[in-house]
């Protein structure tokens, strides 16, 4: 079965950086559309960044709130996806989730990793 495991979250001061990782297993990673979502307390889950497959030129897209600060990437050989976060703001505090969407329709989520930005 498909498993997604996020890591790299933690406590960081505003202006700092973190890199999140998502390791996938049980799926043909290179065929999957991958994304990072986040959910802050009392708010809906929102899409942070998305990365397509090799055949789509690894097309990336970002939420307006993180453009220019976050970078999504993937390593298909290692079944890993990353989110490099820079210039972190208080409002980036949230639980960050990895999402995998298989071409035949299956969609899977990780358990999340907490990012807390302090002033």
PDB file of C-alpha atoms in Angstrom:
ATOM      1  CA  UNK A   1       0.000   0.000   0.000  1.00  0.00           C
ATOM      2  CA  UNK A   2       1.032   3.593  -0.529  1.00  0.00           C
ATOM      3  CA  UNK A   3       2.803   5.352   2.304  1.00  0.00           C
ATOM      4  CA  UNK A   4       3.933   8.942   2.482  1.00  0.00           C
ATOM      5  CA  UNK A   5       6.174  10.066   5.308  1.00  0.00           C
ATOM      6  CA  UNK A   6       6.957  13.731   5.855  1.00  0.00           C
ATOM      7  CA  UNK A   7       9.912  15.012   7.819  1.00  0.00           C
ATOM      8  CA  UNK A   8      11.856  18.201   8.392  1.00  0.00           C
ATOM      9  CA  UNK A   9       9.345  20.267  10.295  1.00  0.00           C
ATOM     10  CA  UNK A  10      10.182  22.099  13.470  1.00  0.00           C
ATOM     11  CA  UNK A  11      10.428  25.419  15.224  1.00  0.00           C
ATOM     12  CA  UNK A  12      12.156  28.250  13.391  1.00  0.00           C
ATOM     13  CA  UNK A  13      12.392  31.996  13.841  1.00  0.00           C
ATOM     14  CA  UNK A  14      10.765  34.328  11.372  1.00  0.00           C
ATOM     15  CA  UNK A  15      13.068  34.881   8.438  1.00  0.00           C
ATOM     16  CA  UNK A  16      14.597  31.456   8.803  1.00  0.00           C
ATOM     17  CA  UNK A  17      14.547  28.413   6.552  1.00  0.00           C
ATOM     18  CA  UNK A  18      13.446  24.805   6.659  1.00  0.00           C
ATOM     19  CA  UNK A  19      13.419  21.968   4.174  1.00  0.00           C
ATOM     20  CA  UNK A  20      10.620  19.461   4.275  1.00  0.00           C
ATOM     21  CA  UNK A  21      10.909  15.998   2.786  1.00  0.00           C
ATOM     22  CA  UNK A  22       8.285  13.488   1.731  1.00  0.00           C
ATOM     23  CA  UNK A  23       9.310   9.896   1.158  1.00  0.00           C
ATOM     24  CA  UNK A  24       6.934   7.701  -0.810  1.00  0.00           C
ATOM     25  CA  UNK A  25       6.671   3.939  -0.933  1.00  0.00           C
ATOM     26  CA  UNK A  26       4.263   1.449  -2.442  1.00  0.00           C
ATOM     27  CA  UNK A  27       3.707   3.493  -5.590  1.00  0.00           C
ATOM     28  CA  UNK A  28       5.408   4.225  -8.909  1.00  0.00           C
ATOM     29  CA  UNK A  29       6.631   7.594  -7.738  1.00  0.00           C
ATOM     30  CA  UNK A  30       7.778   9.003 -11.062  1.00  0.00           C
ATOM     31  CA  UNK A  31       4.269   8.692 -12.493  1.00  0.00           C
ATOM     32  CA  UNK A  32       2.626  10.687  -9.727  1.00  0.00           C
ATOM     33  CA  UNK A  33       1.588  14.291  -9.472  1.00  0.00           C
ATOM     34  CA  UNK A  34       2.899  15.470  -6.100  1.00  0.00           C
ATOM     35  CA  UNK A  35       2.015  18.404  -3.904  1.00  0.00           C
ATOM     36  CA  UNK A  36       2.431  20.021  -0.522  1.00  0.00           C
ATOM     37  CA  UNK A  37      -0.571  21.265   1.403  1.00  0.00           C
ATOM     38  CA  UNK A  38      -0.798  22.932   4.775  1.00  0.00           C
ATOM     39  CA  UNK A  39      -3.416  23.445   7.425  1.00  0.00           C
ATOM     40  CA  UNK A  40      -3.264  25.990  10.197  1.00  0.00           C
ATOM     41  CA  UNK A  41      -5.459  25.737  13.306  1.00  0.00           C
ATOM     42  CA  UNK A  42      -9.005  26.795  12.540  1.00  0.00           C
ATOM     43  CA  UNK A  43      -8.347  27.065   8.819  1.00  0.00           C
ATOM     44  CA  UNK A  44      -8.990  24.903   5.799  1.00  0.00           C
ATOM     45  CA  UNK A  45      -6.262  22.844   4.218  1.00  0.00           C
ATOM     46  CA  UNK A  46      -4.670  24.792   1.373  1.00  0.00           C
ATOM     47  CA  UNK A  47      -2.437  23.932  -1.547  1.00  0.00           C
ATOM     48  CA  UNK A  48       1.082  25.287  -1.070  1.00  0.00           C
ATOM     49  CA  UNK A  49       2.947  23.921  -4.081  1.00  0.00           C
ATOM     50  CA  UNK A  50       2.559  21.280  -6.734  1.00  0.00           C
ATOM     51  CA  UNK A  51       4.959  19.518  -9.067  1.00  0.00           C
ATOM     52  CA  UNK A  52       4.115  17.491 -12.123  1.00  0.00           C
ATOM     53  CA  UNK A  53       5.809  14.497 -13.668  1.00  0.00           C
ATOM     54  CA  UNK A  54       8.764  14.325 -16.029  1.00  0.00           C
ATOM     55  CA  UNK A  55       6.462  14.099 -19.032  1.00  0.00           C
ATOM     56  CA  UNK A  56       4.981  17.450 -18.069  1.00  0.00           C
ATOM     57  CA  UNK A  57       8.371  19.041 -17.678  1.00  0.00           C
ATOM     58  CA  UNK A  58       8.151  18.836 -13.891  1.00  0.00           C
ATOM     59  CA  UNK A  59       5.798  21.817 -14.055  1.00  0.00           C
ATOM     60  CA  UNK A  60       5.515  23.614 -10.725  1.00  0.00           C
ATOM     61  CA  UNK A  61       2.915  25.940  -9.292  1.00  0.00           C
ATOM     62  CA  UNK A  62       2.691  27.820  -6.013  1.00  0.00           C
ATOM     63  CA  UNK A  63       0.206  29.571  -3.827  1.00  0.00           C
ATOM     64  CA  UNK A  64       0.574  33.323  -4.143  1.00  0.00           C
ATOM     65  CA  UNK A  65       1.458  33.553  -0.469  1.00  0.00           C
ATOM     66  CA  UNK A  66       4.633  31.482  -0.908  1.00  0.00           C
ATOM     67  CA  UNK A  67       5.823  32.456  -4.386  1.00  0.00           C
ATOM     68  CA  UNK A  68       9.440  33.509  -4.374  1.00  0.00           C
ATOM     69  CA  UNK A  69      10.021  32.001  -0.925  1.00  0.00           C
ATOM     70  CA  UNK A  70       9.261  28.279  -1.310  1.00  0.00           C
ATOM     71  CA  UNK A  71      10.644  25.846  -3.857  1.00  0.00           C
ATOM     72  CA  UNK A  72       9.190  22.420  -4.563  1.00  0.00           C
ATOM     73  CA  UNK A  73      11.327  19.693  -6.111  1.00  0.00           C
ATOM     74  CA  UNK A  74      11.410  15.944  -6.541  1.00  0.00           C
ATOM     75  CA  UNK A  75      13.948  13.144  -6.827  1.00  0.00           C
ATOM     76  CA  UNK A  76      12.256  10.345  -8.716  1.00  0.00           C
ATOM     77  CA  UNK A  77      15.212   7.984  -8.304  1.00  0.00           C
ATOM     78  CA  UNK A  78      14.769   8.144  -4.516  1.00  0.00           C
ATOM     79  CA  UNK A  79      10.981   8.594  -4.402  1.00  0.00           C
ATOM     80  CA  UNK A  80      11.408  11.856  -2.537  1.00  0.00           C
ATOM     81  CA  UNK A  81       9.764  15.239  -2.758  1.00  0.00           C
ATOM     82  CA  UNK A  82      11.051  18.364  -1.074  1.00  0.00           C
ATOM     83  CA  UNK A  83       9.816  21.776  -0.048  1.00  0.00           C
ATOM     84  CA  UNK A  84      12.553  24.319   0.550  1.00  0.00           C
ATOM     85  CA  UNK A  85      11.089  27.148   2.613  1.00  0.00           C
ATOM     86  CA  UNK A  86      12.912  30.438   3.029  1.00  0.00           C
ATOM     87  CA  UNK A  87      12.078  33.795   4.575  1.00  0.00           C
ATOM     88  CA  UNK A  88       9.530  32.088   6.770  1.00  0.00           C
ATOM     89  CA  UNK A  89       6.740  34.188   8.216  1.00  0.00           C
ATOM     90  CA  UNK A  90       4.533  33.731  11.254  1.00  0.00           C
ATOM     91  CA  UNK A  91       1.631  32.955   8.941  1.00  0.00           C
ATOM     92  CA  UNK A  92       3.506  29.955   7.517  1.00  0.00           C
ATOM     93  CA  UNK A  93       2.899  28.143  10.800  1.00  0.00           C
ATOM     94  CA  UNK A  94       0.862  25.048   9.975  1.00  0.00           C
ATOM     95  CA  UNK A  95       0.896  21.313   9.651  1.00  0.00           C
ATOM     96  CA  UNK A  96       2.348  20.493   6.222  1.00  0.00           C
ATOM     97  CA  UNK A  97       1.101  17.479   4.308  1.00  0.00           C
ATOM     98  CA  UNK A  98       2.431  15.574   1.336  1.00  0.00           C
ATOM     99  CA  UNK A  99      -0.113  14.516  -1.310  1.00  0.00           C
ATOM    100  CA  UNK A 100       0.387  11.954  -4.050  1.00  0.00           C
ATOM    101  CA  UNK A 101      -1.983  11.545  -6.973  1.00  0.00           C
ATOM    102  CA  UNK A 102      -1.556   8.503  -9.189  1.00  0.00           C
ATOM    103  CA  UNK A 103      -2.433   8.716 -12.896  1.00  0.00           C
ATOM    104  CA  UNK A 104      -5.133   6.069 -12.455  1.00  0.00           C
ATOM    105  CA  UNK A 105      -6.897   8.136  -9.772  1.00  0.00           C
ATOM    106  CA  UNK A 106      -5.558   7.059  -6.424  1.00  0.00           C
ATOM    107  CA  UNK A 107      -4.861   9.898  -4.024  1.00  0.00           C
ATOM    108  CA  UNK A 108      -2.882   9.533  -0.829  1.00  0.00           C
ATOM    109  CA  UNK A 109      -1.793  11.737   2.049  1.00  0.00           C
ATOM    110  CA  UNK A 110       0.924  11.686   4.641  1.00  0.00           C
ATOM    111  CA  UNK A 111       0.419  12.268   8.340  1.00  0.00           C
ATOM    112  CA  UNK A 112       1.912  15.751   8.229  1.00  0.00           C
ATOM    113  CA  UNK A 113       4.842  17.552   9.773  1.00  0.00           C
ATOM    114  CA  UNK A 114       4.431  20.605  11.968  1.00  0.00           C
ATOM    115  CA  UNK A 115       6.124  23.865  11.081  1.00  0.00           C
ATOM    116  CA  UNK A 116       6.070  26.581  13.717  1.00  0.00           C
ATOM    117  CA  UNK A 117       7.469  30.019  12.982  1.00  0.00           C
ATOM    118  CA  UNK A 118       8.195  32.221  15.989  1.00  0.00           C
ATOM    119  CA  UNK A 119       8.812  35.937  16.233  1.00  0.00           C
TER     120      UNK A 119
END
